[in-house]
Structures are given as C-alpha cells and as structure tokens.
CSV table of C-alpha atoms and ligand atoms in Angstrom, one decimal:
chain,number,residue,atom,x,y,z
A,1,MET,CA,89.0,-47.1,5.0
A,2,SER,CA,90.0,-43.5,3.7
A,3,TRP,CA,90.5,-40.7,6.0
A,4,PHE,CA,88.3,-38.5,4.0
A,5,THR,CA,85.0,-37.9,1.6
A,6,ARG,CA,83.3,-36.0,-0.5
A,7,ASP,CA,79.8,-34.9,1.2
A,8,LYS,CA,77.6,-33.9,-1.5
A,9,ALA,CA,74.7,-33.5,1.2
A,10,ASP,CA,76.8,-31.5,3.8
A,11,ASP,CA,77.7,-29.3,1.0
A,12,GLU,CA,74.4,-28.2,-0.8
A,13,LYS,CA,73.4,-27.3,2.3
A,14,LEU,CA,76.2,-24.9,2.8
A,15,PRO,CA,75.1,-20.9,3.6
A,16,THR,CA,75.9,-19.0,0.2
A,17,LEU,CA,78.6,-16.4,1.3
A,18,GLY,CA,75.7,-13.0,0.9
A,19,ILE,CA,74.2,-15.0,4.5
A,20,ASN,CA,77.9,-14.4,5.4
A,21,GLU,CA,77.9,-11.0,4.2
A,22,ARG,CA,75.5,-9.8,6.0
A,23,LYS,CA,76.0,-11.0,9.2
A,24,VAL,CA,79.0,-9.9,9.8
A,25,ARG,CA,77.8,-6.2,8.8
A,26,THR,CA,75.5,-6.6,11.4
A,27,GLU,CA,77.8,-7.2,14.2
A,28,GLY,CA,78.5,-3.7,15.3
A,29,LEU,CA,80.1,-1.5,14.4
A,30,TRP,CA,83.1,-0.6,16.2
A,31,GLN,CA,85.9,-2.4,17.5
A,32,LYS,CA,88.6,-2.5,20.7
A,33,CYS,CA,91.9,-2.4,19.7
A,34,GLU,CA,93.8,-6.0,21.4
A,35,GLY,CA,96.9,-3.9,21.0
A,36,CYS,CA,96.3,-0.4,22.3
A,37,ARG,CA,92.9,-0.8,23.5
A,38,GLN,CA,91.3,1.8,21.0
A,39,ILE,CA,87.7,1.6,19.7
A,40,ILE,CA,88.7,1.7,16.1
A,41,TRP,CA,85.8,2.2,13.8
A,42,LYS,CA,85.8,-1.9,12.4
A,43,LYS,CA,85.3,-0.7,8.7
A,44,ASP,CA,88.5,1.6,8.7
A,45,LEU,CA,90.3,-1.7,10.6
A,46,GLU,CA,88.5,-4.0,7.9
A,47,ALA,CA,90.2,-1.7,4.8
A,48,ASN,CA,93.5,-1.0,6.1
A,49,TRP,CA,93.8,-5.6,6.4
A,50,ASN,CA,92.8,-5.8,9.9
A,51,VAL,CA,96.1,-4.2,10.8
A,52,CYS,CA,95.3,-1.4,13.6
A,53,PRO,CA,95.6,2.1,12.2
A,54,LYS,CA,96.6,3.6,15.4
A,55,CYS,CA,99.1,1.8,16.9
A,56,GLY,CA,100.2,-1.5,14.3
A,57,ALA,CA,99.2,-4.4,16.1
A,58,HIS,CA,97.6,-7.4,13.5
A,59,SER,CA,94.5,-8.8,14.1
A,60,ARG,CA,93.8,-12.2,12.6
A,61,ILE,CA,92.2,-12.7,9.5
A,62,ASP,CA,90.4,-15.2,7.2
A,63,ALA,CA,91.7,-17.7,4.1
A,64,ALA,CA,90.2,-16.0,1.8
A,65,ASN,CA,90.5,-12.3,3.4
A,66,ARG,CA,94.1,-13.7,3.3
A,67,LEU,CA,94.2,-14.5,-0.6
A,68,LYS,CA,93.2,-11.2,-1.3
A,69,LEU,CA,95.9,-9.2,0.1
A,70,LEU,CA,98.3,-11.8,-1.6
A,71,ILE,CA,96.8,-12.8,-5.4
A,72,ASP,CA,96.1,-10.4,-7.8
A,73,GLY,CA,93.0,-8.7,-7.7
A,74,GLY,CA,91.5,-11.4,-5.9
A,75,GLU,CA,91.4,-13.8,-8.3
A,76,TYR,CA,92.3,-17.5,-8.7
A,77,THR,CA,91.3,-21.2,-8.9
A,78,ARG,CA,90.4,-23.1,-6.2
A,79,PHE,CA,91.2,-27.1,-5.8
A,80,ASP,CA,89.8,-29.8,-3.4
A,81,THR,CA,86.8,-27.5,-1.6
A,82,ALA,CA,85.2,-30.8,-1.3
A,83,LEU,CA,87.6,-32.6,0.2
A,84,CYS,CA,86.0,-33.2,3.6
A,85,SER,CA,87.4,-35.7,6.7
A,86,SER,CA,85.5,-38.8,7.0
A,87,ASP,CA,85.9,-39.0,10.8
A,88,PRO,CA,87.4,-42.1,10.9
A,89,LEU,CA,88.7,-42.1,14.4
A,90,GLY,CA,84.8,-41.6,15.1
A,91,PHE,CA,86.4,-38.9,18.2
A,92,VAL,CA,83.7,-37.4,20.7
A,93,ASP,CA,85.1,-34.5,23.3
A,94,SER,CA,82.7,-32.7,24.7
A,95,LYS,CA,80.6,-33.0,21.1
A,96,PRO,CA,80.6,-35.6,18.5
A,97,TYR,CA,83.6,-34.8,15.8
A,98,SER,CA,81.1,-35.1,13.1
A,99,GLU,CA,78.9,-32.8,14.4
A,100,ARG,CA,81.5,-30.3,15.3
A,101,LEU,CA,82.9,-30.6,11.4
A,102,ARG,CA,78.8,-30.1,10.1
A,103,ALA,CA,79.1,-26.6,11.8
A,104,MET,CA,82.1,-25.3,11.5
A,105,ARG,CA,81.4,-25.9,7.6
A,106,GLN,CA,78.4,-24.0,8.2
A,107,ALA,CA,80.3,-21.1,9.8
A,108,THR,CA,83.5,-20.8,7.4
A,109,SER,CA,81.6,-22.4,4.0
A,110,LEU,CA,84.9,-24.2,3.8
A,111,CYS,CA,85.5,-28.1,4.1
A,112,ASP,CA,88.3,-28.1,6.4
A,113,ALA,CA,90.7,-25.4,7.7
A,114,MET,CA,92.4,-24.1,4.4
A,115,ILE,CA,91.6,-22.5,0.9
A,116,ALA,CA,94.2,-24.1,-1.2
A,117,ALA,CA,94.9,-22.5,-4.7
A,118,GLU,CA,96.6,-21.1,-7.7
A,119,GLY,CA,96.3,-17.6,-8.9
A,120,THR,CA,99.3,-14.4,-9.4
A,121,LEU,CA,101.5,-12.8,-7.6
A,122,ASP,CA,103.2,-10.0,-9.8
A,123,GLY,CA,101.7,-11.5,-12.5
A,124,ARG,CA,104.1,-14.4,-11.3
A,125,PRO,CA,101.1,-18.1,-11.4
A,126,VAL,CA,101.7,-20.0,-7.6
A,127,GLN,CA,100.2,-22.2,-5.2
A,128,ILE,CA,99.1,-20.8,-2.6
A,129,CYS,CA,97.4,-22.2,0.9
A,130,ALA,CA,96.1,-20.2,3.6
A,131,MET,CA,94.6,-22.0,6.5
A,132,GLU,CA,91.3,-21.1,8.2
A,133,PRO,CA,92.4,-20.1,11.9
A,134,ARG,CA,87.8,-20.1,12.4
A,135,PHE,CA,87.8,-23.5,11.5
A,136,ILE,CA,88.9,-26.0,14.5
A,137,GLY,CA,90.9,-23.5,15.7
A,138,GLY,CA,93.2,-24.1,12.3
A,139,SER,CA,94.1,-27.1,13.1
A,140,MET,CA,95.7,-29.7,10.7
A,141,GLY,CA,94.4,-33.0,10.2
A,142,SER,CA,93.9,-35.5,6.7
A,143,VAL,CA,92.1,-33.3,5.1
A,144,VAL,CA,95.1,-30.5,5.5
A,145,GLY,CA,97.7,-32.5,5.0
A,146,GLU,CA,96.3,-34.0,1.7
A,147,MET,CA,95.5,-30.6,0.1
A,148,ILE,CA,99.1,-29.3,0.8
A,149,THR,CA,100.7,-32.7,-0.6
A,150,ARG,CA,98.4,-31.7,-3.5
A,151,ALA,CA,98.9,-27.7,-3.7
A,152,ILE,CA,103.0,-29.2,-4.1
A,153,GLU,CA,102.4,-31.8,-6.2
A,154,ARG,CA,100.7,-29.3,-8.8
A,155,ALA,CA,103.7,-27.2,-8.2
A,156,LEU,CA,106.3,-29.5,-9.0
A,157,GLU,CA,103.9,-30.6,-12.3
A,158,ARG,CA,103.5,-27.2,-12.7
A,159,ARG,CA,107.0,-25.5,-12.0
A,160,GLN,CA,105.5,-23.5,-9.8
A,161,PRO,CA,106.5,-21.7,-6.2
A,162,LEU,CA,104.8,-22.6,-3.3
A,163,LEU,CA,103.3,-20.4,-0.7
A,164,ILE,CA,101.7,-21.7,2.5
A,165,VAL,CA,100.1,-19.3,5.0
A,166,SER,CA,99.8,-20.7,8.6
A,167,ALA,CA,97.6,-19.7,11.0
A,168,SER,CA,97.3,-22.7,13.3
A,169,GLY,CA,96.6,-24.7,17.0
A,170,GLY,CA,98.4,-27.5,15.4
A,171,ALA,CA,97.6,-30.8,14.8
A,172,ARG,CA,94.2,-31.9,15.0
A,173,MET,CA,93.2,-34.1,18.3
A,174,GLN,CA,89.8,-35.3,17.0
A,175,GLU,CA,92.3,-37.6,14.3
A,176,GLY,CA,95.1,-38.4,16.7
A,177,ALA,CA,97.5,-39.7,14.8
A,178,ILE,CA,96.7,-39.6,12.0
A,179,SER,CA,96.8,-35.9,12.0
A,180,LEU,CA,100.7,-36.4,13.2
A,181,MET,CA,101.3,-38.6,10.0
A,182,GLN,CA,100.6,-35.3,8.1
A,183,MET,CA,103.3,-34.2,9.4
A,184,ALA,CA,105.6,-36.7,7.3
A,185,LYS,CA,104.1,-36.9,5.0
A,186,ILE,CA,103.9,-32.7,3.9
A,187,SER,CA,107.5,-32.6,4.8
A,188,ALA,CA,108.6,-35.9,2.5
A,189,GLY,CA,106.4,-33.8,-0.2
A,190,LEU,CA,108.1,-30.4,0.8
A,191,MET,CA,111.5,-32.5,0.2
A,192,ARG,CA,110.3,-33.4,-4.1
A,193,LEU,CA,110.1,-29.7,-4.1
A,194,ASP,CA,113.8,-29.3,-3.5
A,195,GLU,CA,115.2,-31.7,-5.2
A,196,ALA,CA,113.1,-30.2,-8.0
A,197,ARG,CA,114.6,-26.8,-6.9
A,198,LEU,CA,111.1,-25.2,-6.6
A,199,PRO,CA,110.8,-22.0,-3.8
A,200,TYR,CA,108.7,-23.1,-0.8
A,201,ILE,CA,107.9,-19.7,0.9
A,202,SER,CA,106.3,-20.2,4.9
A,203,ILE,CA,104.4,-17.2,6.0
A,204,LEU,CA,103.3,-17.4,9.9
A,205,THR,CA,100.7,-16.0,11.6
A,206,ASP,CA,99.2,-15.7,14.3
A,207,PRO,CA,99.1,-18.3,16.0
A,208,THR,CA,101.0,-20.8,14.6
A,209,THR,CA,101.8,-23.9,17.1
A,210,GLY,CA,102.1,-27.4,17.9
A,211,GLY,CA,102.4,-30.0,14.8
A,212,VAL,CA,102.6,-27.5,12.1
A,213,THR,CA,105.3,-25.0,13.5
A,214,ALA,CA,106.8,-28.5,14.2
A,215,SER,CA,106.6,-29.4,10.5
A,216,TYR,CA,106.2,-27.0,7.3
A,217,ALA,CA,105.8,-23.8,8.8
A,218,MET,CA,109.3,-23.7,9.6
A,219,LEU,CA,110.8,-25.7,6.4
A,220,GLY,CA,110.6,-22.6,4.3
A,221,ASP,CA,113.3,-21.3,2.0
A,222,LEU,CA,112.5,-18.2,3.6
A,223,ASN,CA,110.1,-18.5,6.7
A,224,ILE,CA,108.8,-15.0,7.6
A,225,ALA,CA,105.9,-14.1,10.2
A,226,GLU,CA,103.9,-11.4,10.5
A,227,PRO,CA,104.5,-8.4,13.8
A,228,GLY,CA,103.5,-10.0,17.2
A,229,ALA,CA,102.6,-13.7,15.7
A,230,LEU,CA,102.9,-15.8,18.5
A,231,ILE,CA,104.9,-19.0,17.2
A,232,GLY,CA,105.6,-22.0,19.1
A,233,PHE,CA,105.3,-25.8,19.8
A,234,ALA,CA,104.1,-26.0,23.3
A,235,GLY,CA,102.7,-23.3,24.8
A,236,PRO,CA,104.6,-20.9,28.1
A,237,ARG,CA,102.6,-22.7,30.6
A,238,VAL,CA,104.1,-26.5,29.8
A,239,ILE,CA,107.6,-25.3,29.0
A,240,GLU,CA,107.2,-22.6,32.6
A,241,GLN,CA,106.4,-26.5,34.1
A,242,THR,CA,108.6,-28.6,32.4
A,243,ILE,CA,112.8,-26.6,32.7
A,244,ARG,CA,110.9,-24.5,36.0
A,245,GLN,CA,112.5,-21.4,34.7
A,246,LYS,CA,110.4,-18.1,34.3
A,247,LEU,CA,110.3,-17.5,30.3
A,248,PRO,CA,111.8,-14.2,29.4
A,249,GLU,CA,109.2,-11.3,28.3
A,250,GLY,CA,107.9,-11.5,24.5
A,251,PHE,CA,109.3,-15.2,24.2
A,252,GLN,CA,107.8,-17.2,21.4
A,253,ARG,CA,106.1,-14.3,19.2
A,254,SER,CA,107.8,-13.3,16.0
A,255,GLU,CA,110.1,-10.5,17.2
A,256,PHE,CA,112.0,-12.7,19.7
A,257,LEU,CA,112.5,-15.5,17.6
A,258,LEU,CA,114.3,-13.5,14.7
A,259,LYS,CA,116.9,-12.1,17.6
A,260,HIS,CA,116.9,-15.8,18.0
A,261,GLY,CA,117.4,-17.4,14.3
A,262,MET,CA,114.6,-19.2,14.1
A,263,LEU,CA,112.8,-16.3,11.6
A,264,ASP,CA,114.2,-15.0,8.7
A,265,ALA,CA,112.5,-11.8,9.0
A,266,VAL,CA,109.6,-10.5,10.4
A,267,VAL,CA,107.2,-8.8,7.7
A,268,PRO,CA,104.5,-6.4,8.6
A,269,ARG,CA,100.7,-7.6,6.4
A,270,LEU,CA,100.3,-4.5,4.6
A,271,GLU,CA,104.4,-5.2,2.9
A,272,LEU,CA,103.7,-8.9,2.6
A,273,LYS,CA,103.0,-9.3,-1.1
A,274,PRO,CA,105.5,-6.2,-2.1
A,275,TYR,CA,108.2,-8.5,-0.2
A,276,VAL,CA,107.3,-12.3,-1.3
A,277,SER,CA,107.0,-11.1,-5.1
A,278,ILE,CA,111.2,-9.7,-4.1
A,279,ALA,CA,111.3,-12.8,-2.7
A,280,LEU,CA,109.9,-14.7,-5.6
A,281,LYS,CA,112.3,-12.5,-8.0
A,282,PHE,CA,115.4,-13.6,-6.3
A,283,PHE,CA,114.3,-17.0,-6.2
A,284,VAL,CA,113.3,-17.9,-10.0
A,285,ALA,CA,114.7,-14.8,-12.2
B,301,LIG,ZN1,96.0,-0.5,18.3
C-alpha cells in the first residue's frame, strides 16, 4: 500500500485563494501582541511580516508568506502540490484522520503541512521547503517526509542549496511509526547532500519540536532560529516530571539554545533573507 495518493477529487473541491483572502479581511482589524500586550492594527503587523512594530515579538506566519519573504519577487515553482496522505493506518482519534485531512486541506488550500518550491534568493537558485504550522500543527508525516526527500533529490540533481523552514509540533501521531521513519529517510538524504558538498540551511521558527527537532531541523550546515522561538524535543512539563527539577527561565527558547551551543545564530525575521544570502555566498561562491 502506498502512504500517499494523488486525490484529484479532493483537489477540485479546494477553495480558491481569493475566498480565503476575503475571509481574512473580515476577521477583525486589530490584534493583541503576545509580547507587549498592546493592541496593534493588523495591517501594520502584516506589513511588518507579523513582527510587532512596538516590541519586536515574532508571531507565526504561514508557509506562503514565508516563501514571499525569502524568495525573490515571491515568485517560485511549487512541487508535489497533489501529494496526499492515504491514511495508511485508518487512524481515528477524536475524529477520523481522513476527515481531519480533508478539513485541513480546505482550510489551508494545501495537501499537507508543507510547500516545496524552487526559486531564487538574491539571484541564486535554491530548493526551499516551508512548513505550514496551521496544517495539523505542522506535523511531519509520510507526505512531508517525501516532499523533503524529493527536494533533496532536486538539489542534488541541479546542484542547488537547500533551505528548510521548520514550524512543527513534531512527528504526526496519526501516521504512527511511518511518521517516525521519515526522520531516518530525510537524514539519509541530507547525508547524500553533504557528500555532494551542497549546503543545507535549517531555519527554525516557533515552534520546532519533537521528531522535527530530532532530525532535519538540527542537521543543517547552519542551524538558525528566529527570536523567541520554542525549540525542543519533549515539552517542559514532561522533562520536569522526568528529571524532577525546575527548568531555568527561557528554557527551550532560541536565545537559551544559542547560549548553550545548540544553534549557530538567532536572526530576526526581517534580516533573515540577507543573512541567508551572505551565508550561501560563503558556502557556495
Ligand atoms: Zn509587541
């Protein structure tokens, strides 16, 4: 049995982007910043890539905006747009996984929790994968695993750098061990990229946890994170219960991890593109 299918019937039912955009506009004009608790005009926040203009707190952005931020002119070619999970375990939690997938596809206009694309970053062609945090918590199942593996294969074939922007709750529980197998599959692919001396830059955003942290998010030639992002394997409550100790302030946030040697840099969202551009110049030129 295949772990994913191309579900044409479902594709056709997807709402167009225009409908989604209209919905967003009616949701309210103001938003409370989670950092400074001030009320901010939503348009100001969006114009600043969801970085609070008053305190600099980084709110989440979706995969499409992430690509717009990093890729020249926001123009790119997408791959594997119709790769869908076939629900290989027939999993049911509070509702059937197949239903959950259908609802997520409608809400995000994506087949799974990732956009894989090719575009240029400051004129340099790159393969880029951006995770979609709204799609079942940006969890990694068979489709995300396959999309990243194919992106690695394209990078090898075309001799291009690879960027992966993580935003994920970890492996997708509804695909059980099959999700966990993606960790090994992607890691093996990244090894081949390394042997071919092609750079892989991992960008960790809020949140990057579980099996994603335990595999590709930490395997970059450079691992860089956005400020204040939650990055970890197990949650703080589980760790506290296991080691029976109170965890220090700021534990599992980007700045703490940088200080303790788990990251190479913490880079604000608005400086991300020039930073990656300079890094690629260093690796490739
Ligand atoms: Zn703020």
